[in-house]
PDB file of C-alpha atoms in Angstrom:
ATOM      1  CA  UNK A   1      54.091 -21.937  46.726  1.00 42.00           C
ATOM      2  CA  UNK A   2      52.536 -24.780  44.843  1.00 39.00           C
ATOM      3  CA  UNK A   3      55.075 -26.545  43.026  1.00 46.00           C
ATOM      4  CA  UNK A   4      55.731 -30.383  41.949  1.00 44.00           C
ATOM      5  CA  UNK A   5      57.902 -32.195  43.896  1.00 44.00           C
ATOM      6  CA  UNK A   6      61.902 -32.635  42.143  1.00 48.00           C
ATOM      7  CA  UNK A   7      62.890 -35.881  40.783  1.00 48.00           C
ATOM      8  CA  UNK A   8      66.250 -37.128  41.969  1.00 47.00           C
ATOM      9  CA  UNK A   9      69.242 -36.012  39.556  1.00 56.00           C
ATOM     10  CA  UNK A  10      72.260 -37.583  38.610  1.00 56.00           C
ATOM     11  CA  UNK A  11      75.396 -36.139  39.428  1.00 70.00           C
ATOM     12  CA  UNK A  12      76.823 -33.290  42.129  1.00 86.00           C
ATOM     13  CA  UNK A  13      74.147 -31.013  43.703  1.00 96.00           C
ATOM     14  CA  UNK A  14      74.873 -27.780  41.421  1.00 97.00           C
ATOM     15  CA  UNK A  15      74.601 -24.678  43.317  1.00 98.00           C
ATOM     16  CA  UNK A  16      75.113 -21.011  42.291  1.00 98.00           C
ATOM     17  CA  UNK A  17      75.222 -17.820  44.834  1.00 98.00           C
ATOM     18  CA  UNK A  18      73.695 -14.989  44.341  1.00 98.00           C
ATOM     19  CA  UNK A  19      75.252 -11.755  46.354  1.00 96.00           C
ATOM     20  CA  UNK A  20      76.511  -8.299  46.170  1.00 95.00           C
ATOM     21  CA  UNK A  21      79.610  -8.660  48.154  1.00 94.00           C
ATOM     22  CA  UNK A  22      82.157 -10.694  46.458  1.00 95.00           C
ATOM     23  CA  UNK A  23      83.977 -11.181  49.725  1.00 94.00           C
ATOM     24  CA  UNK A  24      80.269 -12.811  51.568  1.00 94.00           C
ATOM     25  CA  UNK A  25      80.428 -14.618  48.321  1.00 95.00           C
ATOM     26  CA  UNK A  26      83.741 -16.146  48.652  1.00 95.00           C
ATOM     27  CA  UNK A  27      83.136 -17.091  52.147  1.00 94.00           C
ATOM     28  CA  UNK A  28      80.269 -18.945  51.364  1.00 95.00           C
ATOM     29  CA  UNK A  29      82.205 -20.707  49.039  1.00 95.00           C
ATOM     30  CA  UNK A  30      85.065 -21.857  51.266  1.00 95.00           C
ATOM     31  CA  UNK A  31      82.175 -22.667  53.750  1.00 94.00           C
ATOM     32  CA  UNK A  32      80.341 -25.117  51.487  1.00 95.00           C
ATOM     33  CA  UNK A  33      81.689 -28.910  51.663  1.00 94.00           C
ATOM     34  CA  UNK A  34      83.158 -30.734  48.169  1.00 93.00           C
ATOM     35  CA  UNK A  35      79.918 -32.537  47.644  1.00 93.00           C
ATOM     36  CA  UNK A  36      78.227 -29.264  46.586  1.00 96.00           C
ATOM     37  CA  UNK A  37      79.417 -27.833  43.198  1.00 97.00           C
ATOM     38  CA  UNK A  38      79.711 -24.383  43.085  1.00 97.00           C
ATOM     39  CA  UNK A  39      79.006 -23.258  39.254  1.00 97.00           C
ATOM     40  CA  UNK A  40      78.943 -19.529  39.258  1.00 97.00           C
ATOM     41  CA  UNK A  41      78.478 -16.571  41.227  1.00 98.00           C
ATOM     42  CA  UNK A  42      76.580 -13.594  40.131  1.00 97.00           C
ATOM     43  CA  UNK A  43      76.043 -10.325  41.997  1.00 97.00           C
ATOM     44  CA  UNK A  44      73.215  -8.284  40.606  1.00 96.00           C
ATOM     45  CA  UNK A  45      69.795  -9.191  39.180  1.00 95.00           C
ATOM     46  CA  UNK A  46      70.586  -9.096  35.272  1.00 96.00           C
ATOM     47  CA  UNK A  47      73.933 -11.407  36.352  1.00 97.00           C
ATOM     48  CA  UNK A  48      72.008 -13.683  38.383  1.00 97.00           C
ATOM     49  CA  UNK A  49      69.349 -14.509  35.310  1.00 97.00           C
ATOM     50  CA  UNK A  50      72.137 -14.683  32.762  1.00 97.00           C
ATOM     51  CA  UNK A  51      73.694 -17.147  35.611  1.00 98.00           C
ATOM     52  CA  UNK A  52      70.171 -19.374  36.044  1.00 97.00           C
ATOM     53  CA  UNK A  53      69.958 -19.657  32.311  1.00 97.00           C
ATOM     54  CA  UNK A  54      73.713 -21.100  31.904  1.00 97.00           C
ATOM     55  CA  UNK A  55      74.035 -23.423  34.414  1.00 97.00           C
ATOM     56  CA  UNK A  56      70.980 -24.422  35.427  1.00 96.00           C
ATOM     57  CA  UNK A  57      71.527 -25.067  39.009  1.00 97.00           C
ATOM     58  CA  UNK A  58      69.627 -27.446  41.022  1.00 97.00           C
ATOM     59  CA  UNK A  59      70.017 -24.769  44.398  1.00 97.00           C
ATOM     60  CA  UNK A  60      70.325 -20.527  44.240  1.00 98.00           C
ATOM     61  CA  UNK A  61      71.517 -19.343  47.341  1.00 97.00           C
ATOM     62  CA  UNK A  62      70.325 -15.573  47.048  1.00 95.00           C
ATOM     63  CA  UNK A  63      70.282 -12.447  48.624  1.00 95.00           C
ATOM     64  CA  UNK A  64      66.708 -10.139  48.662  1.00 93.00           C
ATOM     65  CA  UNK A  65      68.835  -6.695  48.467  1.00 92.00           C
ATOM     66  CA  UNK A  66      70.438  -6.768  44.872  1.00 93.00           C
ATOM     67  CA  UNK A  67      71.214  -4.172  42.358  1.00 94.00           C
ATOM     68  CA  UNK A  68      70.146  -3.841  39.291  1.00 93.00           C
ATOM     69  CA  UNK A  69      66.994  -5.217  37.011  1.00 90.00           C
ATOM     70  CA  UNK A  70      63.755  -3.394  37.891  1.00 89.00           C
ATOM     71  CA  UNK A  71      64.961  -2.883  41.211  1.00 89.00           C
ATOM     72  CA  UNK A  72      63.382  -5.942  42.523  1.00 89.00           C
ATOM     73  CA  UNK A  73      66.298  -7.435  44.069  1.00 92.00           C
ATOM     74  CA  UNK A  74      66.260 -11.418  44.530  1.00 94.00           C
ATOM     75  CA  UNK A  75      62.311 -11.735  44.463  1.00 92.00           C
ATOM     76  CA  UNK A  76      62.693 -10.346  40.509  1.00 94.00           C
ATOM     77  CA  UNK A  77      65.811 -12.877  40.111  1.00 96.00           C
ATOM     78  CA  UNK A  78      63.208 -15.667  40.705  1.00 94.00           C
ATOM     79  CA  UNK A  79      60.290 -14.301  38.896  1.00 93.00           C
ATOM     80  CA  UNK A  80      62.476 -13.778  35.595  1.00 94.00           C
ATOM     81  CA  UNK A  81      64.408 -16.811  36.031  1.00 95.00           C
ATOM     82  CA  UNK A  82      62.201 -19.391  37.356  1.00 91.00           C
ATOM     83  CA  UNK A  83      59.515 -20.070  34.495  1.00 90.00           C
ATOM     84  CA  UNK A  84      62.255 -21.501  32.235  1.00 92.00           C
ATOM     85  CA  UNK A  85      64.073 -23.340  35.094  1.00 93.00           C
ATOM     86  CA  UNK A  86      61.421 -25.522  36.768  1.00 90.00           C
ATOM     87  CA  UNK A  87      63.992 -27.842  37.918  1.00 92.00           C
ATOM     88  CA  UNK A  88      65.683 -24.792  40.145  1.00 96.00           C
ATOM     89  CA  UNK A  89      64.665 -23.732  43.528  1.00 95.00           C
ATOM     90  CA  UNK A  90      65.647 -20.988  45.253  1.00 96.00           C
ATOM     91  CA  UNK A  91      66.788 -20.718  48.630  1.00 96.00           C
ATOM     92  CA  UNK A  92      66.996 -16.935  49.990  1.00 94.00           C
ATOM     93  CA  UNK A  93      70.390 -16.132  52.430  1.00 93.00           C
ATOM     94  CA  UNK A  94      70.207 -12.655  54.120  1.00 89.00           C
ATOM     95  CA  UNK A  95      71.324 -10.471  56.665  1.00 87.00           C
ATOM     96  CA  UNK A  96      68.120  -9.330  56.844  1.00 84.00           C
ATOM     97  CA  UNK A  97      65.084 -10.454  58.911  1.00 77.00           C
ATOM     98  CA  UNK A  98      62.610  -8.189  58.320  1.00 78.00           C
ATOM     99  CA  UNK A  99      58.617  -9.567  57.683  1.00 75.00           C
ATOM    100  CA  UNK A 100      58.815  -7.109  54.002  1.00 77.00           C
ATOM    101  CA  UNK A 101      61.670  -9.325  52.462  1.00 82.00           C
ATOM    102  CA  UNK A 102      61.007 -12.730  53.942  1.00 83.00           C
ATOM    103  CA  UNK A 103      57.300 -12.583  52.341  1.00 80.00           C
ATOM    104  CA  UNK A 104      58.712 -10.908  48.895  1.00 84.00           C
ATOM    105  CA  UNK A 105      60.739 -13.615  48.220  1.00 88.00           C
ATOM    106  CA  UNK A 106      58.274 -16.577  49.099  1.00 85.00           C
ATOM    107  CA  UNK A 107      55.429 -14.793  47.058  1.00 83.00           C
ATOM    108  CA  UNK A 108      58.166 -14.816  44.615  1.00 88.00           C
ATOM    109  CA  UNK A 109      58.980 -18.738  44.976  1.00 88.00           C
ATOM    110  CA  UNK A 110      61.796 -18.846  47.175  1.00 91.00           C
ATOM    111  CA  UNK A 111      61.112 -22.425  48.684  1.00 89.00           C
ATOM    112  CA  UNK A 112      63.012 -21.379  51.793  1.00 89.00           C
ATOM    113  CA  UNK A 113      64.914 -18.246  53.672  1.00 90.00           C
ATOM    114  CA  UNK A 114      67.682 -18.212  56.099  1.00 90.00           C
ATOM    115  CA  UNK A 115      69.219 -15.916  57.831  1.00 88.00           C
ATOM    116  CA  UNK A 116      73.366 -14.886  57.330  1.00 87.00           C
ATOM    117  CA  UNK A 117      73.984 -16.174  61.171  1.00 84.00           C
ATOM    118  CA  UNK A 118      72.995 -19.907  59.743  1.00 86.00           C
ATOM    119  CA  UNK A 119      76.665 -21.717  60.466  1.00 88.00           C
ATOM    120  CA  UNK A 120      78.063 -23.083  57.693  1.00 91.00           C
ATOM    121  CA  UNK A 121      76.687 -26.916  58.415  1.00 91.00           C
ATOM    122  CA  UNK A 122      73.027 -25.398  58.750  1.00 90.00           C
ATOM    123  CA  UNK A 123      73.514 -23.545  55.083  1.00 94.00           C
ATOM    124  CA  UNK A 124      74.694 -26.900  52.996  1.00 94.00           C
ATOM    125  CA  UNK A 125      71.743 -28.714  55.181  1.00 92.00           C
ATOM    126  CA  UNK A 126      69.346 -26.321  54.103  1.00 93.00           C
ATOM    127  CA  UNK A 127      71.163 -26.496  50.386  1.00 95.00           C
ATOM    128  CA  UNK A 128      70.024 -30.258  50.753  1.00 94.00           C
ATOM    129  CA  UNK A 129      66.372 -30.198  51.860  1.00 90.00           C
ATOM    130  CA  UNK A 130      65.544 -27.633  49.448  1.00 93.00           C
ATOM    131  CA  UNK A 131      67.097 -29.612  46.725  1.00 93.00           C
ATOM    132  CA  UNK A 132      65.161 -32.813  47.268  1.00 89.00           C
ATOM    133  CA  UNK A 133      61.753 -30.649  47.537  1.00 85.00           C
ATOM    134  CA  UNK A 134      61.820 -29.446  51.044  1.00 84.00           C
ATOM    135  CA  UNK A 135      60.856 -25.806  52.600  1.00 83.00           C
ATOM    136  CA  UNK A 136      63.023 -24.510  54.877  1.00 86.00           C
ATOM    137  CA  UNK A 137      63.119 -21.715  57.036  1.00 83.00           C
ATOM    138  CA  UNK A 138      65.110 -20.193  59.885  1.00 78.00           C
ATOM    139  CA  UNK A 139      62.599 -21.060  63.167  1.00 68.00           C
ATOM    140  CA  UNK A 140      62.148 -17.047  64.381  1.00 67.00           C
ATOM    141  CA  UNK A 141      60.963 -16.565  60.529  1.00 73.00           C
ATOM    142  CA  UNK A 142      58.261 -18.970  60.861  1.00 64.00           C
ATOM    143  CA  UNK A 143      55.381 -16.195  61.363  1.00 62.00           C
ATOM    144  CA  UNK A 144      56.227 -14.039  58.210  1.00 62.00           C
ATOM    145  CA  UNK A 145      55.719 -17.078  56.518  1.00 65.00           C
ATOM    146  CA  UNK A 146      52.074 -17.850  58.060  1.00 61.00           C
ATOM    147  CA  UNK A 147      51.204 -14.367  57.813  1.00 57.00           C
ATOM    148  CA  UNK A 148      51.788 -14.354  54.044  1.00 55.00           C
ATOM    149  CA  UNK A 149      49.313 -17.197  54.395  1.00 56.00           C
ATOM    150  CA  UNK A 150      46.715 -15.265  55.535  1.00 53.00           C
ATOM    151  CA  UNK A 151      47.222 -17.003  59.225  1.00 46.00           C
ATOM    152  CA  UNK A 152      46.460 -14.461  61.877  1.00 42.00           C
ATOM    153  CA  UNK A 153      47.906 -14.584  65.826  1.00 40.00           C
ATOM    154  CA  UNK A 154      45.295 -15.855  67.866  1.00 41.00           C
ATOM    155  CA  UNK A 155      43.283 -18.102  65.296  1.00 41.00           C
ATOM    156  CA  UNK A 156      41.525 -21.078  66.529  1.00 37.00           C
ATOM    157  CA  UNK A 157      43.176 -23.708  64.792  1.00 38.00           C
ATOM    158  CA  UNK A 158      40.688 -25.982  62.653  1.00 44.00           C
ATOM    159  CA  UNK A 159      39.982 -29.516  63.779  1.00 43.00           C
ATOM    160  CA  UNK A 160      39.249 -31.774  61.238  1.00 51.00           C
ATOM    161  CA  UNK A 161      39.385 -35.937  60.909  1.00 67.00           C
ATOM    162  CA  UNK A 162      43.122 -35.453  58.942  1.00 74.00           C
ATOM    163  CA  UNK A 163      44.560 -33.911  62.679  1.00 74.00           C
ATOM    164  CA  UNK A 164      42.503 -36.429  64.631  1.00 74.00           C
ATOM    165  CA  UNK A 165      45.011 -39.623  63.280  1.00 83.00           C
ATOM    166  CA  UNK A 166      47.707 -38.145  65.085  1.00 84.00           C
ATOM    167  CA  UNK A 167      48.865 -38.803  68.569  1.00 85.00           C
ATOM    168  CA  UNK A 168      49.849 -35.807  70.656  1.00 81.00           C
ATOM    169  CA  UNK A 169      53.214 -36.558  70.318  1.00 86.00           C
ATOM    170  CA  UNK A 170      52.750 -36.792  66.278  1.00 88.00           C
ATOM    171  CA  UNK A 171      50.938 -33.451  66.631  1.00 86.00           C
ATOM    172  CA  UNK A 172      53.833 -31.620  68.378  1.00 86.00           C
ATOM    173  CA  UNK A 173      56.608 -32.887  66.015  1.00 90.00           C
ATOM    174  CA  UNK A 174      54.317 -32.093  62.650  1.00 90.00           C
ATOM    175  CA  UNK A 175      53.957 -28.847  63.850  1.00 85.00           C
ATOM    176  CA  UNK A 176      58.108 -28.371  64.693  1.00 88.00           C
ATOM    177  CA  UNK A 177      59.092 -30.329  61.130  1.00 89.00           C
ATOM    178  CA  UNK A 178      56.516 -27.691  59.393  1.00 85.00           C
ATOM    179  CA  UNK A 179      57.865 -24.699  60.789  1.00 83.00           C
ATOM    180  CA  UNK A 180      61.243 -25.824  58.935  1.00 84.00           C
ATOM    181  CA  UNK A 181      62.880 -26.897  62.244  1.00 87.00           C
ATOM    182  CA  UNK A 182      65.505 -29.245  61.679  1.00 88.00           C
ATOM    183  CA  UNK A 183      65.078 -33.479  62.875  1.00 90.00           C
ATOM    184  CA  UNK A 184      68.209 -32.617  65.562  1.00 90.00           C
ATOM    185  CA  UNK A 185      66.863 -29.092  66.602  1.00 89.00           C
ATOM    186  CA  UNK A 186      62.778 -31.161  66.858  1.00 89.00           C
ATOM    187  CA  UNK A 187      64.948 -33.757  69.331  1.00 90.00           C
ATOM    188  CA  UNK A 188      66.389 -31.212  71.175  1.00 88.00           C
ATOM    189  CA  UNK A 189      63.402 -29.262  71.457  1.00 85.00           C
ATOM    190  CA  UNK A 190      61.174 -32.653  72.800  1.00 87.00           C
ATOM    191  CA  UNK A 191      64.218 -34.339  74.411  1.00 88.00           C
ATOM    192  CA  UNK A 192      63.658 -37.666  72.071  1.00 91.00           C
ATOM    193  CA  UNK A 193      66.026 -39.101  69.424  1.00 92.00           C
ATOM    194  CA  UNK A 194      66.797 -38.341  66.671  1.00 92.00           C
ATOM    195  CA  UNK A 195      65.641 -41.442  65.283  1.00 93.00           C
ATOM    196  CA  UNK A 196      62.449 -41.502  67.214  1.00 93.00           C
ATOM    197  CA  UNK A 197      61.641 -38.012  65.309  1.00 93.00           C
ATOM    198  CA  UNK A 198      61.975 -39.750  62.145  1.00 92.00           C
ATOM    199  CA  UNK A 199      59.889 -42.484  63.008  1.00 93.00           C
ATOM    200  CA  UNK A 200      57.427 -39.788  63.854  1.00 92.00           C
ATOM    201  CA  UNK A 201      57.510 -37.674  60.686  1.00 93.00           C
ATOM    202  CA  UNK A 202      57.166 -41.243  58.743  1.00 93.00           C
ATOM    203  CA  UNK A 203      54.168 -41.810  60.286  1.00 92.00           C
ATOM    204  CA  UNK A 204      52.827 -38.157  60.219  1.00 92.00           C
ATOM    205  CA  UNK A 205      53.174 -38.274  56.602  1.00 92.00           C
ATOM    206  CA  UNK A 206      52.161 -41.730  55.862  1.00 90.00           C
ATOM    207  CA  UNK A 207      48.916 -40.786  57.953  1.00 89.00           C
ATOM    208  CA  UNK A 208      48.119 -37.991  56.536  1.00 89.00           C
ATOM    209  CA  UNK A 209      49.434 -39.022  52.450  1.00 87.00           C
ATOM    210  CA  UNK A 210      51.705 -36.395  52.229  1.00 88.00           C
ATOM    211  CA  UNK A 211      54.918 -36.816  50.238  1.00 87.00           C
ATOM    212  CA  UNK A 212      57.519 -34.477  51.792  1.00 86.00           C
ATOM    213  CA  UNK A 213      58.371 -32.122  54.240  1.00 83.00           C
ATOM    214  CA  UNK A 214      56.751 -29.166  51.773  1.00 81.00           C
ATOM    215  CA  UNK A 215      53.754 -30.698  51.621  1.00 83.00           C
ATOM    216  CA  UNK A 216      53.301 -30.965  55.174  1.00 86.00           C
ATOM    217  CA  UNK A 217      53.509 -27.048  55.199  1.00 84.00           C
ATOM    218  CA  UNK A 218      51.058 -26.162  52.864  1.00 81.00           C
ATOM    219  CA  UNK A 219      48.871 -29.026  54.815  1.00 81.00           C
ATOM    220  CA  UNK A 220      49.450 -27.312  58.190  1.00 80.00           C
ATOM    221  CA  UNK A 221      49.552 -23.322  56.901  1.00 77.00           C
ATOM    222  CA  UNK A 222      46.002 -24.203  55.286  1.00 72.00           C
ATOM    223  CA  UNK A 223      44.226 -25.105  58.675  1.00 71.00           C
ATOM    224  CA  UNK A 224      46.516 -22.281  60.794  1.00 68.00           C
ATOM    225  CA  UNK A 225      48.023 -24.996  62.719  1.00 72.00           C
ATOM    226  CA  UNK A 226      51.624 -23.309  63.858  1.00 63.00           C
TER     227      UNK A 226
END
């Protein structure tokens, strides 16, 4: 999941959605807010590269289960398309939840994966963050996506200088903001503000010279941390 951060782009955040069932499709549509420019829908795997290589759209929204190409459904979509489209990310949006499709598609290069429940606010959010380099993932998905790390349940997490240069309280909202949790679900979670949790993250990744909320991770996957 190595990958250079985006630089900022001019103009609407272009999206395109990727799914089987025009009427899901349509839905997600109406659900999306002006600022996000739909430019085409697809609904099987040839469709959805043909679609990549027209519009070139900043976001994907795209199912795992699709027809057609090798039979690869949306991890092949990304593996075809994404070579030629490094300024693309792809953000996977499923009914499903199973450990199988949620590492597929991150092996693949999906930079995130949410689940069909996600409310319409939480989808154009997640549109967002994966836009301006972030990974993002639905919080119950968070162990598929260590254990296609390699982490393993029970691991002793490794201590190092890097984790030493943050305070508890630094330490317990690194490892929320890594596991793709959201600044108002981290507040919730620790009963602190909003603001307070991006004071927090600031400082994480000022003290440990991170860039983003990717990078911080890779940075906590690669010491089993979460």
């Amino acid at each position: 999941m190595t990958d250079a951060t985006p630089q900022p782009q001019p103009g609407p955040l272009t999206v395109a959605i990727v799914d089987d069932h025009s009427i899901f499709r349509a839905g997600v549509r109406a659900g999306l807010p002006p600022r996000l420019q739909v430019v085409g829908e697809a609904a099987t795997v040839d469709e959805a590269v043909d679609l990549v290589a027209a519009t070139a759209p900043r976001v994907v929204l795209l199912d795992v289960h699709l027809p057609g190409g090798a039979g690869g459904g949306g991890a092949e979509v990304i593996t075809r398309s994404a070579p030629d489209h490094p300024g693309t990310r792809f953000l996977a949006l499923s009914v499903s939840d199973a450990a199988d499709d949620v590492v597929r598609v991150i092996r693949a290069g999906a930079r995130g994966y949410i689940t069909k429940s996600s409310s319409e606010t939480d989808v154009a959010e997640a549109i967002d963050r994966v836009a301006e380099g972030d990974a993002v993932f639905s919080p119950r998905l968070a162990g598929f996506v260590l254990d296609a790390f390699g982490a393993v349940s029970g691991e002793t997490a490794q201590v190092d200088t890097e984790l030493d240069r943050l305070s508890a309280r630094e330490q317990e909202v690194m490892r929320l903001i890594a596991r793709g949790y959201a600044y108002k679900e981290v507040a919730g979670d620790l009963f602190i503000s909003v603001k307070t949790v991006e004071t927090h993250v600031s400082k994480v990744l000022r003290k440990l010279q991170l860039s983003n909320r990717h990078e911080l991770t890779a940075w906590a996957l690669q010491r089993k941390l979460l």
